[in-house]
Short mmCIF file of C-alpha atoms and ligand atoms in Angstrom, two decimals:
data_model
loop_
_atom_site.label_atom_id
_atom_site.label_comp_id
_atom_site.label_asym_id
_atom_site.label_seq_id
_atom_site.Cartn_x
_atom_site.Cartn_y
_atom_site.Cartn_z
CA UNK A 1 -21.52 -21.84 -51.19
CA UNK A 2 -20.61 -24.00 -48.38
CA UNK A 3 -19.01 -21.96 -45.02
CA UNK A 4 -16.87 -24.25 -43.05
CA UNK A 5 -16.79 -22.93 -39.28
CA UNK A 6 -15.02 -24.64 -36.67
CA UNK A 7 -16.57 -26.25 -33.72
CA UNK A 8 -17.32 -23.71 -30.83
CA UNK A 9 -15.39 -25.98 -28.46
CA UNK A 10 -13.48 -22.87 -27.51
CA UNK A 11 -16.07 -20.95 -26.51
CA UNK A 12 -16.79 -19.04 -23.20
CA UNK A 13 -13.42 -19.48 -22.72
CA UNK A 14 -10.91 -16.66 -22.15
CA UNK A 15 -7.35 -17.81 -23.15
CA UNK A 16 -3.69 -15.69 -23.47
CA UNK A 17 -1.41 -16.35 -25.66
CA UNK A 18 2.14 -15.20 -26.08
CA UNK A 19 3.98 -14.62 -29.50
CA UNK A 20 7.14 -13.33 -31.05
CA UNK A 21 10.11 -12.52 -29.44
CA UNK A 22 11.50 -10.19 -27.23
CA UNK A 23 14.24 -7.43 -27.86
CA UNK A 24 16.32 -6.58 -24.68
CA UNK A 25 17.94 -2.46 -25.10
CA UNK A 26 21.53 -1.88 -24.76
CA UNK A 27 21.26 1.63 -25.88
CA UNK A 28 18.75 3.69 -27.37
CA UNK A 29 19.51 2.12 -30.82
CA UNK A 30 20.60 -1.86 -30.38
CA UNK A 31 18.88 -4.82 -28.76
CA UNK A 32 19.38 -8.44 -28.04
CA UNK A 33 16.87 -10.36 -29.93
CA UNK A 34 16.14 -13.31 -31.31
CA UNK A 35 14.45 -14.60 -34.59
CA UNK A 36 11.31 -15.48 -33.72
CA UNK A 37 8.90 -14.54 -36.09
CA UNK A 38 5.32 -15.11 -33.91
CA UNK A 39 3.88 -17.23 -36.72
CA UNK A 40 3.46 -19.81 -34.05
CA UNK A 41 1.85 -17.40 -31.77
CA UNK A 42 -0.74 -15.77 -34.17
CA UNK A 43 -2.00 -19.26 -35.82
CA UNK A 44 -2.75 -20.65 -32.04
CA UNK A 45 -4.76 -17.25 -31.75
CA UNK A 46 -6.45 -17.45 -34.65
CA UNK A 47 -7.57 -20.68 -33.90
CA UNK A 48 -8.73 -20.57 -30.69
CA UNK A 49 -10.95 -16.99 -32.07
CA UNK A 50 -12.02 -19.27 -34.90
CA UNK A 51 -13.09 -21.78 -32.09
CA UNK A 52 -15.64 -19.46 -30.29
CA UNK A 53 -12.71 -18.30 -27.55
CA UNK A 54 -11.97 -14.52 -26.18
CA UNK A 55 -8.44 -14.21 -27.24
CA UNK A 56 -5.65 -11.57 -26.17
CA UNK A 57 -2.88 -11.91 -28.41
CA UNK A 58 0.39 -10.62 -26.25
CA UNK A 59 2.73 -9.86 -28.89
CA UNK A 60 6.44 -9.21 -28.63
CA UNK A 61 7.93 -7.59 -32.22
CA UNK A 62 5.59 -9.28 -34.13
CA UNK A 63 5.00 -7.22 -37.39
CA UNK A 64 2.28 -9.52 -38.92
CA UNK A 65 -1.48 -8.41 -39.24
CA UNK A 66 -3.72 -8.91 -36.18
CA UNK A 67 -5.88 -12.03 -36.22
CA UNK A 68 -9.71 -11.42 -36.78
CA UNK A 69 -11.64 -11.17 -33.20
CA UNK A 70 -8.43 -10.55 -31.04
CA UNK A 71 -7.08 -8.20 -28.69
CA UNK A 72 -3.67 -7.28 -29.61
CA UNK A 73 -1.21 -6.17 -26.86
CA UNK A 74 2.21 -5.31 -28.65
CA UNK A 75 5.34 -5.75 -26.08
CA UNK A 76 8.56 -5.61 -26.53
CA UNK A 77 10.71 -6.80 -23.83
CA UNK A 78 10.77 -9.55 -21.94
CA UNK A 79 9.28 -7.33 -18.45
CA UNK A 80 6.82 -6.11 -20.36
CA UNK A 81 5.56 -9.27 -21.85
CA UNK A 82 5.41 -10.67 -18.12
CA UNK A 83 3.52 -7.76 -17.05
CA UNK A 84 1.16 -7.71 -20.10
CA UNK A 85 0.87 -11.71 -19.84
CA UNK A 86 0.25 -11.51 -16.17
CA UNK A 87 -2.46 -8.43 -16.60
CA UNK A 88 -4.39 -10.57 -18.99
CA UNK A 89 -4.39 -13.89 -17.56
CA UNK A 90 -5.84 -12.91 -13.91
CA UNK A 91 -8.99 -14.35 -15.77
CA UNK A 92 -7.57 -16.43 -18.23
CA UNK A 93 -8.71 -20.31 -18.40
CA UNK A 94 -5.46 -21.14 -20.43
CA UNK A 95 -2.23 -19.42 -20.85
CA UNK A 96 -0.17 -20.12 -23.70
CA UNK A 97 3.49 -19.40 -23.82
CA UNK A 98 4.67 -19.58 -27.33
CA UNK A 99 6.80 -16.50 -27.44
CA UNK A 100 10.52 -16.87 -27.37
CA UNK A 101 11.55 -14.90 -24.46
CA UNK A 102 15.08 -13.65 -23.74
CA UNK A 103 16.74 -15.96 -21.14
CA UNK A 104 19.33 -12.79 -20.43
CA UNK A 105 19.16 -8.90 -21.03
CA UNK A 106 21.94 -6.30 -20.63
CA UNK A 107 22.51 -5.83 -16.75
CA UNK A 108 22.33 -2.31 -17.95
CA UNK A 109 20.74 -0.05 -20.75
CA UNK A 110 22.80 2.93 -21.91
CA UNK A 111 20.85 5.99 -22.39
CA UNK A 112 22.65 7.26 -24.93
CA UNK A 113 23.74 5.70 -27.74
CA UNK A 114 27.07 3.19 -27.20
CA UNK A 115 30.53 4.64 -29.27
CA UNK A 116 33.10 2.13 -30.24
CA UNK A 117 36.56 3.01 -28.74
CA UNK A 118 39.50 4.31 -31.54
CA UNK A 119 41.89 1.52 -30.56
CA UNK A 120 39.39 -1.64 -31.52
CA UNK A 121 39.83 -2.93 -28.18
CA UNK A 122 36.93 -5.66 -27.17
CA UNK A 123 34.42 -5.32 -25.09
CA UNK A 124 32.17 -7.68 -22.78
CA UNK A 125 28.65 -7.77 -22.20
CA UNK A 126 26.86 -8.37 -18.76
CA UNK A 127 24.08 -10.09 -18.98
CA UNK A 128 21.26 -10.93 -16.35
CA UNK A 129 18.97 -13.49 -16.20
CA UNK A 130 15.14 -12.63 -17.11
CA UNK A 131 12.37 -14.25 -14.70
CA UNK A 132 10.61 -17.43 -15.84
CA UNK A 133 7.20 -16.37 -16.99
CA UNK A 134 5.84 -19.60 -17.59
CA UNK A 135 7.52 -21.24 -14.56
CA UNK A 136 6.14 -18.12 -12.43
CA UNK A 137 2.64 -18.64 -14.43
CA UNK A 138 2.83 -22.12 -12.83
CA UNK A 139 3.10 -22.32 -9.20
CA UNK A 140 1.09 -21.18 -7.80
CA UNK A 141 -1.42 -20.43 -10.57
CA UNK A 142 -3.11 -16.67 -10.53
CA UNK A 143 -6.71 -18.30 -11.22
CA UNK A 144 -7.57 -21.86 -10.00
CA UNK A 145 -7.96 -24.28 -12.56
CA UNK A 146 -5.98 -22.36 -14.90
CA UNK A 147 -4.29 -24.33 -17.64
CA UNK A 148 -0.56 -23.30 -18.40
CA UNK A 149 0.94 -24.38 -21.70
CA UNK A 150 4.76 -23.90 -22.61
CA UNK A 151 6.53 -24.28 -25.80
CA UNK A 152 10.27 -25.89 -26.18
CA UNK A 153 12.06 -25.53 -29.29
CA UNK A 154 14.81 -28.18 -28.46
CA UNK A 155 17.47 -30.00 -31.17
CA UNK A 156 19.00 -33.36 -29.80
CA UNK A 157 22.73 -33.68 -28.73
CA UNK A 158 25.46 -35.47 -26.85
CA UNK A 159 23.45 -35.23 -23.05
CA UNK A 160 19.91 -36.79 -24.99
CA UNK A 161 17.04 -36.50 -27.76
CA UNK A 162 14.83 -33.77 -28.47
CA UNK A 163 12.67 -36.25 -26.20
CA UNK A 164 14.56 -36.04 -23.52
CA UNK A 165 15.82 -32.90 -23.08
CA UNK A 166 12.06 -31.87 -23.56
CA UNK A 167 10.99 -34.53 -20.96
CA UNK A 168 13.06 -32.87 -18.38
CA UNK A 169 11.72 -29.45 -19.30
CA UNK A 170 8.47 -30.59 -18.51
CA UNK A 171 9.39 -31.79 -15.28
CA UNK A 172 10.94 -28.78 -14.36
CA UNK A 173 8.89 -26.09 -16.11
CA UNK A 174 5.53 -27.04 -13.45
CA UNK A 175 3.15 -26.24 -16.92
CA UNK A 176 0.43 -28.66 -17.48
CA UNK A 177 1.62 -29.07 -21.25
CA UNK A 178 4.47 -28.05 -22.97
CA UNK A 179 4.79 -28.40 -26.97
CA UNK A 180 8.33 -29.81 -27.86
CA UNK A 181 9.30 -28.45 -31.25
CA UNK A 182 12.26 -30.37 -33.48
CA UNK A 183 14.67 -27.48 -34.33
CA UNK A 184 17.44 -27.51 -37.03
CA UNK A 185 17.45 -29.22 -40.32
CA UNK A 186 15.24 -26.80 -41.92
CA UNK A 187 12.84 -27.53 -39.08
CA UNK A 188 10.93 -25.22 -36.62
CA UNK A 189 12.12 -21.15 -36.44
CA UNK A 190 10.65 -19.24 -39.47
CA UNK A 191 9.39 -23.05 -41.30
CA UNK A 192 6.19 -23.16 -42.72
CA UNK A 193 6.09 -27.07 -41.31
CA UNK A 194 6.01 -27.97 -37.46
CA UNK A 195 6.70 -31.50 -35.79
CA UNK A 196 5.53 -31.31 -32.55
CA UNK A 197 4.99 -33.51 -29.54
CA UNK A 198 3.09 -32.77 -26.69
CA UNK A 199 4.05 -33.70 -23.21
CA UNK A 200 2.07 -33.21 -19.91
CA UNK A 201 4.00 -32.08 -16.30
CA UNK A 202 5.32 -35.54 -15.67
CA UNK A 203 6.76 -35.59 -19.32
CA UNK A 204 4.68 -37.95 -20.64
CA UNK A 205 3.18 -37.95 -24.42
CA UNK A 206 -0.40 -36.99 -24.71
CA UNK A 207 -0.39 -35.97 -28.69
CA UNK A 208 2.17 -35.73 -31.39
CA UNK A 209 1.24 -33.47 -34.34
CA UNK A 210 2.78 -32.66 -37.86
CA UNK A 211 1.62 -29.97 -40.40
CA UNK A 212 1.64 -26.58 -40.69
CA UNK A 213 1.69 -24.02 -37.60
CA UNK A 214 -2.33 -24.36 -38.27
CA UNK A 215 -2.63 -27.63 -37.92
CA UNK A 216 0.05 -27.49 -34.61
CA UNK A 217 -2.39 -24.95 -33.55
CA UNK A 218 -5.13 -27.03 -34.04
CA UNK A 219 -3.74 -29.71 -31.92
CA UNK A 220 -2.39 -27.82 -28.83
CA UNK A 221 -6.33 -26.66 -28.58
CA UNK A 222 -7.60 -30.19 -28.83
CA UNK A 223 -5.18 -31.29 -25.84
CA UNK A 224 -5.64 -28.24 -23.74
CA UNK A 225 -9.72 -29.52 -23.67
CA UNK A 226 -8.48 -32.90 -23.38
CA UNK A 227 -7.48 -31.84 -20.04
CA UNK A 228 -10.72 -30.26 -19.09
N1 LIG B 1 9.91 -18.86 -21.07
C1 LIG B 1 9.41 -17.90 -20.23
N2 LIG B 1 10.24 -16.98 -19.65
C2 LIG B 1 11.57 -17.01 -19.90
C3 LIG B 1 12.11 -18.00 -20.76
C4 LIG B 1 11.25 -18.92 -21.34
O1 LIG B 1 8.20 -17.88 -19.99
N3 LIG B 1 12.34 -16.10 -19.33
C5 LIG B 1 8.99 -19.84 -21.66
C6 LIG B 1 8.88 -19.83 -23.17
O2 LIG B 1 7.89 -18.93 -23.60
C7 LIG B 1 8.48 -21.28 -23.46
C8 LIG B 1 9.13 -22.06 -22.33
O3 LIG B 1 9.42 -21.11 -21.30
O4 LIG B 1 7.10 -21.46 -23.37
C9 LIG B 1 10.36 -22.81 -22.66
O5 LIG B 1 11.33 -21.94 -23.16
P1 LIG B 1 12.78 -22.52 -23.44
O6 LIG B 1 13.65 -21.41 -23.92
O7 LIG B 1 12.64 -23.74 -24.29
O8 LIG B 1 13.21 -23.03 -21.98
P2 LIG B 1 14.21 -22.46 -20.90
O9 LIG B 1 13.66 -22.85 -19.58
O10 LIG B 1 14.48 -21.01 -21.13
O11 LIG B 1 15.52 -23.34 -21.11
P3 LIG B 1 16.74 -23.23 -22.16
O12 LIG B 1 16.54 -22.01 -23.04
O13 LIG B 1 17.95 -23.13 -21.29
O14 LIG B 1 16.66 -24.52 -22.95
CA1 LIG B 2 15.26 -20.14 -23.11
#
């Protein structure tokens, strides 16, 4: 029988990438979360393993099987993925930020378990902002040359386009790519099909890709060496 490998473009190369999404405690019981399911994630790790790289696979909630050839590290909040992202990619060549990370947690975590009050009265949450891995990842980097890739999940409204609003996130984000995904309409979160476009720091188009998350996959690898 014919074997079909992949070209070992990828190879001697260490890269990181992030998947799945983080859950922020309240109490011992409840989180804040979000509905990411990592498919992204573990299809860019796959391929780059399938490609001849040394993947760690950071992983935040995910409950799918681990990828053939790569180092799992299972995380679930949004500290420890920066601390587990950070550990991995002091020698990284390329980080990859594809997890959906919590832009708030609970200013506080109970320690035991949170009881509802007899007379139904509301309640407000006070939330804190999380640090910006990727923007952190980005300037300055933690190993020269290293090549920092973000992912936007964006859906267009009255300020702009998905374009534009993910034209601006580039700007700001200081990541040499970042992978705007159409959301909504069936599109995107928990989809087996992915429209993507891929902008560099200045927001400009390098590659637009359609397919499933392997062919996405596929396609944030070819303009990561692209870039060198
Ligand atoms: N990201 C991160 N740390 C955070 C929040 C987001 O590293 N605390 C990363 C994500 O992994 C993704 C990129 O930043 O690669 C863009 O995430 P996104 O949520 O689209 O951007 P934000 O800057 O959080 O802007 P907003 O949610 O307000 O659109
Ligand atoms: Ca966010």
């Amino acid at each position: 029988a014919l074997v079909r490998t992949a070209p070992q473009d990828l190879a001697g190369r260490h890269v990181v990438v992030s998947a799945g999404g983080t859950r922020e405690p309240l109490d011992p019981v409840r989180y804040l979360g979000n509905r990411s399911s990592g498919r992204q994630g573990y299809a860019l790790a796959r391929a780059a393993a399938a490609r001849g790289a040394q993947v760690t696979l950071v992983a935040a909630n995910v409950t799918l099987p681990a990828p053939d050839g790569v180092a799992v590290v299972p995380v679930e909040t949004s500290a420890e993925l920066r601390d587990a992202v950070r550990a991995a990619a002091k020698d990284a060549d390329v980080v990859v930020m594809a997890a959906a990370v919590a832009d708030f947690r609970p200013a506080t975590s109970a320690e035991t378990k949170i009881k509802k009050d007899a007379d139904g009265a509301t309640r407000a949450l006070e939330l804190v902002q999380t640090t910006d891995i990727l923007a952190e990842l980005s300037a300055p980097r933690l190993r020269a040359g290293q090549l920092v890739v973000g992912f936007a999940a964006e859906t267009g409204d009255a300020e702009g386009t998905v374009l534009d609003h993910g034209r601006a996130k580039a700007r700001r984000k200081g990541a040499d790519l970042l992978v705007v995904n159409a959301v909504g309409g069936g599109r995107g979160f928990g989809t087996a099909d992915n429209d993507v476009t891929i902008l560099d720091g200045n927001g400009d188009v390098v590659a637009v890709a359609a397919g499933s998350k392997d062919d996405v996959a596929h396609a944030v690898w070819d303009a990561v060496l692209l870039r060198g």
